[in-house]
Short mmCIF file of C-alpha atoms in Angstrom, two decimals:
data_model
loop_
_atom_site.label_atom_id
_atom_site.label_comp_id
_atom_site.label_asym_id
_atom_site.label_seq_id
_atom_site.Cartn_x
_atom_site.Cartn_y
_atom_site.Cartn_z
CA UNK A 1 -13.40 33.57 -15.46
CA UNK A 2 -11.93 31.27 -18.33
CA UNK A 3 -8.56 31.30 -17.04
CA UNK A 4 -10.27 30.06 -13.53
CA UNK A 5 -11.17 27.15 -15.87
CA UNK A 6 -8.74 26.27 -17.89
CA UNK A 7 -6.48 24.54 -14.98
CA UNK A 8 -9.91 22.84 -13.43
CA UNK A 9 -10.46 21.51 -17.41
CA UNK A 10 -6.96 20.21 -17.19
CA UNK A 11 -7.10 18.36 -13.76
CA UNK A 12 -10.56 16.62 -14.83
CA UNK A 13 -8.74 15.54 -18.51
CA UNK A 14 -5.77 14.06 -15.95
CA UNK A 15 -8.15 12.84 -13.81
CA UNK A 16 -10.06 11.10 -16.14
CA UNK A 17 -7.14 9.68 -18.37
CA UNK A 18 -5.60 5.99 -18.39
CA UNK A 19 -2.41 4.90 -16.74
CA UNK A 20 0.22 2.56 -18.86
CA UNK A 21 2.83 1.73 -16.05
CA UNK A 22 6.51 2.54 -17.19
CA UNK A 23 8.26 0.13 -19.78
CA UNK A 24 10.38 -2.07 -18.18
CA UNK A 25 8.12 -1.88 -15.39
CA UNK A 26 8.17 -5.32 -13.12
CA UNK A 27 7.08 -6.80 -10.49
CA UNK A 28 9.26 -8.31 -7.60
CA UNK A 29 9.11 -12.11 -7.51
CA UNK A 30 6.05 -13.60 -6.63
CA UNK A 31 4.08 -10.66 -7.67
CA UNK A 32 2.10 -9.58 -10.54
CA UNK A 33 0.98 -6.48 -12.70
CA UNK A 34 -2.59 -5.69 -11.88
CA UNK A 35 -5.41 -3.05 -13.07
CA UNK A 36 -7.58 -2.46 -10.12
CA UNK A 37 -10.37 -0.27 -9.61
CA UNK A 38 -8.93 0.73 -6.34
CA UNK A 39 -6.38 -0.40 -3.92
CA UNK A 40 -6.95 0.42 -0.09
CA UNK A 41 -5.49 -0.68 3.39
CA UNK A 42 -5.83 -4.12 4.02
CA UNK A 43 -6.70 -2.58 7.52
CA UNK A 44 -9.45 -0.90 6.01
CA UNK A 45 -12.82 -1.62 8.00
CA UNK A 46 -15.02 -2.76 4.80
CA UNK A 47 -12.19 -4.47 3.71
CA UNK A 48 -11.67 -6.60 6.54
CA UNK A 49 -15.09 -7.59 6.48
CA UNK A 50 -14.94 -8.05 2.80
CA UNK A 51 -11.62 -10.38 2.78
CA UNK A 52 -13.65 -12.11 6.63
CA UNK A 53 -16.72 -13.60 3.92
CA UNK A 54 -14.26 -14.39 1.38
CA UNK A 55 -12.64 -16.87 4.60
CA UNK A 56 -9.46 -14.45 4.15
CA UNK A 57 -7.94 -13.37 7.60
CA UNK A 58 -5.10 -10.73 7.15
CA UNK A 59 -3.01 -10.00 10.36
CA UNK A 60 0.57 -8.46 10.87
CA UNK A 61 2.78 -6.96 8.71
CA UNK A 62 0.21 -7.69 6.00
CA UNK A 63 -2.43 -5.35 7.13
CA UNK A 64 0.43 -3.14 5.96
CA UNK A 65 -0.21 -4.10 2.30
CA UNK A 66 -3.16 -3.07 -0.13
CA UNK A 67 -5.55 -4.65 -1.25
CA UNK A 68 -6.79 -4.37 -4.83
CA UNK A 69 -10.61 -4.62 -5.63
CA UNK A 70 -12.15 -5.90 -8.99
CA UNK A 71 -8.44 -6.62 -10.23
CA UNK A 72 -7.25 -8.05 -13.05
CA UNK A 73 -3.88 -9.20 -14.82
CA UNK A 74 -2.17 -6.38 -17.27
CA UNK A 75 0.57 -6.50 -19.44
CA UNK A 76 3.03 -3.79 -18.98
CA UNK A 77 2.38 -2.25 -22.40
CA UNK A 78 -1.83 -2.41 -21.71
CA UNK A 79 -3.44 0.86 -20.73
CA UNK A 80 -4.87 0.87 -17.20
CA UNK A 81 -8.16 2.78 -16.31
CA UNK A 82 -7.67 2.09 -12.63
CA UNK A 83 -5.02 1.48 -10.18
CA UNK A 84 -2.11 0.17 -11.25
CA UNK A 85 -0.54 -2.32 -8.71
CA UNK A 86 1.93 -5.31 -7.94
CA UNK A 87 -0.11 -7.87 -6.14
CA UNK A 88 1.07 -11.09 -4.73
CA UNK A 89 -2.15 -13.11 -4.99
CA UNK A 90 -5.50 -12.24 -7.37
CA UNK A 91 -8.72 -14.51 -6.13
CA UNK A 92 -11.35 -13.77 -8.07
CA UNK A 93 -10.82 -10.34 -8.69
CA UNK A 94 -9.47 -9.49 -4.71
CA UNK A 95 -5.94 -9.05 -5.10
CA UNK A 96 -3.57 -9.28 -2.13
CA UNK A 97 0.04 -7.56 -1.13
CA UNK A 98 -0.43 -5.04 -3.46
CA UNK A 99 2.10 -2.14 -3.57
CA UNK A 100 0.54 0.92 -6.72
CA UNK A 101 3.21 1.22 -9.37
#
């Protein structure tokens, strides 16, 4: 039984823990670091509605993108607790053309 747990200890401890993207890690131009609590598909249905009472209308090759929810800037040396992403735009916490580092 406790070596059934030791591995599901583990995978809750990684689970749990805080990302610090790569040194040296950048952005391309035009982007920036972000911490988001998620990032989903810009063609995501709650999204779409989301980004539609924000006035934000995301069509083509952009629906390809993420989108990053309750973002915020990050240094590439800070610790992130939730997604960490390059994002082309941050509005109030929405963050646009994001790509997860």
């Amino acid at each position: 039984m406790l070596t059934k747990l030791i591995p599901l200890a583990a995978l809750v401890a990684f689970a749990n823990a805080s990302f610090t993207p790569p040194a040296g890690a950048t952005c391309a131009t035009g982007s920036t670091l972000q911490c988001c609590n998620s990032v989903v598909s810009a063609s995501d249905n709650a999204i779409v509605n989301l980004l539609g009472l924000l006035g934000i209308t995301v069509t083509g090759a952009n629906l390809a993108l993420g989108v990053g929810v309750a973002c915020a800037p990050i240094d590439v040396s800070a610790a992130c607790d939730g997604t960490a992403a390059c994002c082309a735009v941050n509005a109030d916490g929405v963050a646009l053309g994001c790509v997860d580092v």
